[in-house]
Coordinates of C-alpha atoms in Angstrom, one line a residue:
M1 CA 63.9 57.5 60.4
E2 CA 63.1 57.5 56.3
N3 CA 61.7 61.0 54.6
T4 CA 58.6 59.9 52.9
N5 CA 57.0 63.5 52.4
Q6 CA 58.2 63.5 49.0
R7 CA 57.9 60.4 48.0
I8 CA 54.3 60.6 45.6
E9 CA 52.3 57.8 44.3
G10 CA 50.9 57.7 40.5
V11 CA 50.6 56.3 37.6
I12 CA 53.3 56.4 35.1
A13 CA 53.6 57.1 31.2
V14 CA 56.0 56.8 29.3
S15 CA 57.2 58.6 26.0
K16 CA 59.8 57.0 23.7
A17 CA 60.0 59.6 22.3
R18 CA 61.4 62.1 24.9
K19 CA 63.2 59.2 26.8
L20 CA 61.4 60.4 30.0
G21 CA 58.4 59.2 31.7
F22 CA 55.6 60.5 34.0
I23 CA 53.6 61.3 36.7
K24 CA 50.8 63.7 38.2
N25 CA 52.1 65.5 41.6
P26 CA 49.1 65.8 42.4
K27 CA 49.3 68.7 44.9
T28 CA 50.1 71.1 42.1
E29 CA 48.1 69.3 39.6
Q30 CA 52.1 69.1 37.0
D31 CA 54.2 66.1 35.7
I32 CA 57.0 64.8 37.7
A33 CA 59.3 63.6 35.0
I34 CA 61.2 60.5 35.5
R35 CA 64.4 59.9 33.5
L36 CA 64.4 55.9 32.0
D37 CA 67.7 55.3 34.1
D38 CA 65.6 56.3 37.1
I39 CA 62.2 54.6 35.9
K40 CA 63.4 51.1 38.2
H41 CA 61.8 49.2 35.1
A42 CA 58.3 50.3 34.9
L43 CA 56.4 49.9 32.1
P44 CA 53.9 52.3 30.9
G45 CA 50.2 52.4 33.2
D46 CA 51.6 50.6 36.4
T47 CA 51.5 52.1 40.1
V48 CA 54.8 53.2 41.4
L49 CA 56.4 55.5 44.0
V50 CA 58.4 58.0 42.5
E51 CA 60.3 60.2 44.9
L52 CA 61.2 63.9 44.5
K53 CA 65.3 65.2 43.6
N54 CA 66.4 68.3 44.4
T55 CA 66.4 69.8 40.8
K56 CA 64.6 69.6 37.3
I57 CA 63.9 68.8 33.9
D58 CA 63.0 71.3 31.1
D59 CA 61.0 72.9 34.1
M60 CA 59.3 69.9 35.6
E61 CA 60.5 68.3 39.1
Q62 CA 62.5 65.0 38.8
G63 CA 61.9 62.1 40.4
V64 CA 62.8 58.8 41.0
V65 CA 61.2 55.6 41.6
V66 CA 61.9 54.0 44.1
E67 CA 59.1 51.3 44.3
I68 CA 56.6 49.1 41.4
V69 CA 54.0 49.1 43.7
K70 CA 51.3 47.9 41.3
R71 CA 51.7 46.5 37.4
V72 CA 49.0 47.0 35.2
K73 CA 49.5 44.2 33.1
T74 CA 52.9 42.2 32.3
K75 CA 51.4 39.8 29.4
F76 CA 52.1 41.2 25.3
V77 CA 51.9 41.4 22.6
G78 CA 54.7 41.5 20.2
T79 CA 56.8 40.3 16.2
V80 CA 59.8 37.9 16.8
Q81 CA 62.8 39.3 14.8
K82 CA 64.8 36.5 14.5
N83 CA 68.6 37.0 13.6
A84 CA 72.0 37.0 15.0
D85 CA 70.2 37.0 18.1
C86 CA 66.4 36.7 19.2
F87 CA 64.0 39.4 20.4
I88 CA 61.1 40.9 20.5
I89 CA 59.5 43.7 20.2
P90 CA 56.4 45.3 21.1
D91 CA 53.2 46.1 19.4
S92 CA 52.2 48.6 22.0
Q93 CA 54.2 52.1 21.3
K94 CA 53.8 52.5 24.6
V95 CA 56.4 49.9 25.9
Y96 CA 59.8 52.0 25.1
V97 CA 61.7 47.9 25.6
N98 CA 62.2 45.0 23.5
F99 CA 62.0 42.0 25.1
N100 CA 64.3 39.3 25.1
L101 CA 63.9 35.2 25.2
S102 CA 65.7 32.7 26.4
D103 CA 67.4 29.7 24.8
S104 CA 64.8 26.9 25.2
E105 CA 61.8 30.3 24.4
A106 CA 63.2 30.9 21.2
A107 CA 63.6 26.9 20.2
K108 CA 60.0 27.5 19.6
V109 CA 59.0 30.7 17.7
E110 CA 60.4 32.3 13.5
H111 CA 61.4 35.2 12.4
N112 CA 58.3 37.7 11.5
D113 CA 55.7 35.1 13.8
K114 CA 53.7 37.6 16.3
V115 CA 53.6 36.4 19.7
Y116 CA 52.2 36.6 23.0
V117 CA 54.3 36.8 25.6
E118 CA 54.2 37.4 29.8
I119 CA 57.4 39.2 31.5
D120 CA 58.8 35.6 33.6
T121 CA 62.7 37.9 35.2
W122 CA 63.7 41.3 35.0
A123 CA 66.9 41.5 36.6
E124 CA 67.6 44.8 38.3
N125 CA 70.4 44.9 36.0
E126 CA 68.8 43.7 32.6
V127 CA 67.4 46.2 30.4
R128 CA 65.3 44.0 28.8
P129 CA 62.7 41.9 30.6
K130 CA 62.7 37.6 29.8
V131 CA 59.8 36.7 28.3
K132 CA 58.0 32.9 27.4
V133 CA 55.7 32.5 24.9
L134 CA 52.5 31.7 26.4
Q135 CA 50.6 32.0 22.2
V136 CA 52.1 31.9 18.6
I137 CA 50.0 33.8 17.1
G138 CA 51.2 33.0 13.1
K139 CA 52.8 35.6 11.1
K140 CA 53.2 38.9 10.9
G141 CA 50.6 40.9 8.4
V142 CA 48.0 37.6 7.7
H143 CA 45.1 39.1 8.9
E144 CA 43.2 36.5 11.1
V145 CA 46.7 37.2 13.1
E146 CA 46.5 40.9 13.4
I147 CA 42.9 41.0 15.0
R148 CA 43.6 38.4 17.7
S149 CA 46.2 40.3 18.5
I150 CA 44.3 43.5 18.9
I151 CA 42.2 41.1 20.6
L152 CA 44.8 39.8 22.4
E153 CA 47.2 42.4 23.6
K154 CA 44.3 45.3 24.9
G155 CA 42.8 42.4 27.1
F156 CA 39.4 41.3 25.9
D157 CA 38.8 37.9 26.4
A158 CA 36.8 35.9 23.5
E159 CA 35.6 33.0 24.6
F160 CA 33.3 32.3 27.3
A161 CA 33.6 29.5 29.7
E162 CA 31.8 27.0 29.9
S163 CA 30.2 27.3 32.6
V164 CA 28.9 30.3 31.4
L165 CA 27.9 29.0 28.4
R166 CA 26.4 26.2 29.9
D167 CA 24.1 28.7 32.0
A168 CA 23.2 30.3 28.6
D169 CA 22.1 27.2 27.4
E170 CA 20.0 25.6 29.9
L171 CA 18.7 29.9 29.8
K172 CA 17.5 29.2 26.4
A173 CA 15.6 26.1 26.6
K174 CA 13.7 27.4 29.7
W175 CA 12.6 30.3 28.6
S176 CA 12.2 28.8 24.8
P177 CA 8.8 29.5 23.8
I178 CA 7.7 32.4 26.7
P179 CA 5.3 30.4 29.3
E180 CA 1.9 32.1 29.2
S181 CA 2.2 32.9 32.7
E182 CA 4.8 35.4 31.9
I183 CA 3.6 36.8 28.9
A184 CA 0.4 37.0 31.2
K185 CA 2.6 39.5 33.5
R186 CA 2.9 41.7 30.7
R187 CA 1.2 44.3 28.6
D188 CA 0.5 42.2 25.4
M189 CA 2.3 44.1 21.8
R190 CA 2.0 41.8 19.6
G191 CA -0.8 43.4 17.7
T192 CA 1.1 46.2 17.1
L193 CA 3.3 47.7 13.7
T194 CA 6.7 46.9 15.0
M195 CA 10.4 47.2 14.0
T196 CA 13.7 47.6 14.0
I197 CA 16.4 50.2 12.3
D198 CA 19.9 49.3 12.7
P199 CA 23.0 49.5 11.2
I200 CA 22.9 47.2 8.0
D201 CA 25.8 44.3 9.7
A202 CA 23.8 44.2 13.0
K203 CA 23.7 41.5 14.2
D204 CA 22.1 41.9 18.0
F205 CA 19.0 44.0 18.0
D206 CA 18.4 45.5 21.0
D207 CA 15.7 47.9 20.8
A208 CA 12.4 48.6 18.3
L209 CA 10.1 51.0 17.1
S210 CA 6.1 50.8 17.1
I211 CA 3.2 52.9 16.1
K212 CA -0.7 52.7 15.8
T213 CA -3.6 55.2 15.5
L214 CA -5.5 55.6 17.6
D215 CA -9.2 56.7 17.6
N216 CA -9.1 60.3 18.2
G217 CA -6.1 60.5 15.3
N218 CA -2.8 60.9 18.5
Y219 CA -0.3 57.7 18.1
E220 CA 0.8 55.4 20.1
I221 CA 4.2 55.7 20.1
G222 CA 6.1 52.3 21.7
I223 CA 10.0 52.6 21.8
H224 CA 11.6 48.9 23.3
I225 CA 14.7 47.3 24.9
A226 CA 15.1 44.4 25.2
D227 CA 14.6 43.1 28.6
V228 CA 17.9 40.9 29.3
A229 CA 17.6 41.4 32.8
H230 CA 14.5 39.4 32.8
Y231 CA 17.4 36.8 32.1
V232 CA 20.7 37.6 33.5
T233 CA 19.4 38.0 37.0
P234 CA 21.8 39.2 40.2
G235 CA 24.7 37.3 41.2
T236 CA 24.3 33.9 38.8
I237 CA 27.4 33.1 36.3
I238 CA 26.4 35.1 33.3
D239 CA 25.6 38.4 35.8
K240 CA 29.3 38.2 37.0
E241 CA 30.6 37.6 34.1
A242 CA 28.9 40.2 32.9
F243 CA 30.4 42.4 35.4
E244 CA 33.9 42.0 33.9
R245 CA 33.3 42.9 30.6
Q246 CA 30.9 45.4 31.1
F247 CA 31.0 45.9 27.1
S248 CA 30.3 44.9 24.0
V249 CA 33.3 45.4 21.9
Y250 CA 33.5 45.8 17.8
L251 CA 36.5 45.6 15.9
V252 CA 36.3 45.9 11.9
D253 CA 35.1 43.0 10.9
R254 CA 33.7 41.3 14.1
T255 CA 32.0 41.3 17.7
I256 CA 33.4 40.2 21.0
P257 CA 30.0 39.9 22.6
M258 CA 29.2 41.1 26.5
L259 CA 27.2 38.2 26.6
P260 CA 27.1 35.0 24.8
E261 CA 25.7 34.6 21.6
V262 CA 22.7 33.0 22.7
L263 CA 21.9 35.9 24.5
S264 CA 22.5 38.8 22.7
N265 CA 21.5 37.1 19.1
D266 CA 19.1 34.8 19.9
L267 CA 17.5 35.0 23.0
C268 CA 17.6 39.4 23.9
S269 CA 17.6 40.7 20.4
L270 CA 14.6 41.9 18.9
N271 CA 15.0 39.0 15.6
P272 CA 11.7 39.6 12.9
N273 CA 8.7 37.4 13.6
E274 CA 9.5 36.8 16.9
E275 CA 8.1 37.3 19.9
K276 CA 10.2 39.2 22.4
L277 CA 10.6 40.2 26.1
A278 CA 10.4 43.7 26.5
F279 CA 10.5 46.5 28.8
S280 CA 8.7 49.6 27.0
A281 CA 8.1 53.2 27.1
I282 CA 4.6 53.8 25.3
F283 CA 3.9 57.2 24.8
E284 CA 1.3 59.1 23.7
I285 CA 1.5 62.1 21.1
T286 CA -0.7 64.2 18.7
K287 CA 0.2 64.6 15.2
E288 CA 1.7 68.1 16.3
A289 CA 4.4 66.0 18.6
E290 CA 2.9 67.0 22.1
V291 CA 3.2 64.0 24.3
I292 CA -0.3 63.0 26.4
G293 CA 0.2 60.6 28.1
E294 CA 2.8 57.8 28.9
W295 CA 3.6 54.4 30.6
F296 CA 6.9 52.3 30.8
G297 CA 6.6 48.5 32.2
R298 CA 7.7 45.1 30.5
T299 CA 5.8 43.8 27.5
I300 CA 5.9 41.2 24.9
I301 CA 6.7 42.1 21.3
K302 CA 6.9 41.0 17.9
S303 CA 9.2 42.5 15.5
D304 CA 7.4 42.7 12.3
K305 CA 10.0 44.4 9.9
R306 CA 14.2 44.3 10.6
F307 CA 15.2 48.2 9.1
S308 CA 19.0 49.0 7.7
Y309 CA 19.7 52.7 7.9
E310 CA 19.7 52.7 4.0
N311 CA 16.9 50.4 3.0
A312 CA 14.6 52.8 5.5
Q313 CA 16.1 55.8 3.9
E314 CA 15.8 54.3 0.9
T315 CA 11.9 54.2 1.8
L316 CA 11.2 57.6 2.6
D317 CA 13.7 58.9 -0.8
A318 CA 11.1 57.2 -2.7
K319 CA 8.1 57.5 -0.2
S320 CA 6.8 53.9 -0.8
G321 CA 7.8 50.7 0.7
E322 CA 7.0 48.3 3.4
Y323 CA 5.9 50.6 6.3
F324 CA 6.0 53.8 4.0
E325 CA 3.5 55.2 5.8
E326 CA 4.2 54.1 9.7
L327 CA 8.0 55.3 9.1
N328 CA 6.8 58.4 7.7
T329 CA 5.3 58.8 11.3
L330 CA 7.7 58.7 12.8
N331 CA 10.1 60.2 11.0
T332 CA 8.2 63.2 10.7
I333 CA 7.6 63.6 14.4
S334 CA 11.2 62.8 15.1
K335 CA 12.0 66.2 14.0
K336 CA 9.4 68.3 15.5
L337 CA 10.5 66.8 18.2
A338 CA 14.2 67.9 17.4
A339 CA 13.4 70.5 16.9
K340 CA 11.5 71.4 19.8
K341 CA 14.7 70.1 21.8
F342 CA 17.0 72.3 20.1
A343 CA 14.6 75.9 20.6
A344 CA 14.4 75.2 24.6
G345 CA 17.9 74.9 24.3
A346 CA 20.0 71.7 24.0
I347 CA 22.9 71.5 22.2
R348 CA 23.8 69.7 18.6
F349 CA 26.3 67.5 18.3
S350 CA 27.5 66.3 15.1
S351 CA 30.0 63.7 14.7
E352 CA 31.6 61.7 11.2
E353 CA 30.7 57.3 11.7
F354 CA 33.8 55.6 10.0
K355 CA 32.4 52.6 8.3
F356 CA 35.5 49.9 7.0
E357 CA 34.8 47.2 4.5
L358 CA 36.6 44.2 4.1

């Protein structure tokens, strides 16, 4: 009977520099080391079955891959090297082997092409896998080519299926303008001064602030979030697409949105001078930042101003300009709330945010 007591399943990592693979031993929480000769063509991130040996490498248990249980990916981006022979250097620094091309595949590419390939065959006695070319992206070093290479290598999808785009257009047509029957179900905040404050290069605005001075001298301050759930309902094509994508992707020169742009930048974006559906938290707050009333629910709002962080700060620094009084009040209240938070033991986190100018 085969002894499986010393077999462990895990996700493999590979160090090209050390020429070793590693998986974690769940019993000891220590790494098991695997020589590249014993890796059985596993690639970083693959789930593998490893059999332990009675030897060690640098004080680590040694193992041998006996089975690749699941490949994490089979498609890669790389650069063509076409000299005496033709092969591909993968973009990922974690991939420890280059890729070979058959003569027919090599005929499709030129030296220094960035290409998107898929593993075709990888015989047990071959050091490198053979791949087939799915797409010639363009020449290495060209900005657009490099950005598209990143998108493909990381497994992101920059395009939406026609069915998703069609459903998004239908939602736009159905809810533009917003029917009076829907407005009647919501708290009407269109008459309250409302503004968005976002990065200068933001394309969509998913939150807004409103402020109004009450007759008793207190402030009514609202935090409004775009009511995306009103449009994207469970089980629909768009809902399933959003579930698959999970988040928007921000690159230095573009965004790959989680939802089609007709939703993310239009229907569900709190654009200035447009009536929008929102879910809101509205508070009555004293001048000393004491919260004495709260309300949560669905609203309709109309943003009066789109501020960037920079021009909002410029208005505060100049102590004048459009909506200075309202901005100054919100800023003062926020500082008092922050002081109370830290006095109560909150942790102050700080980090640097990097921006790129192209």
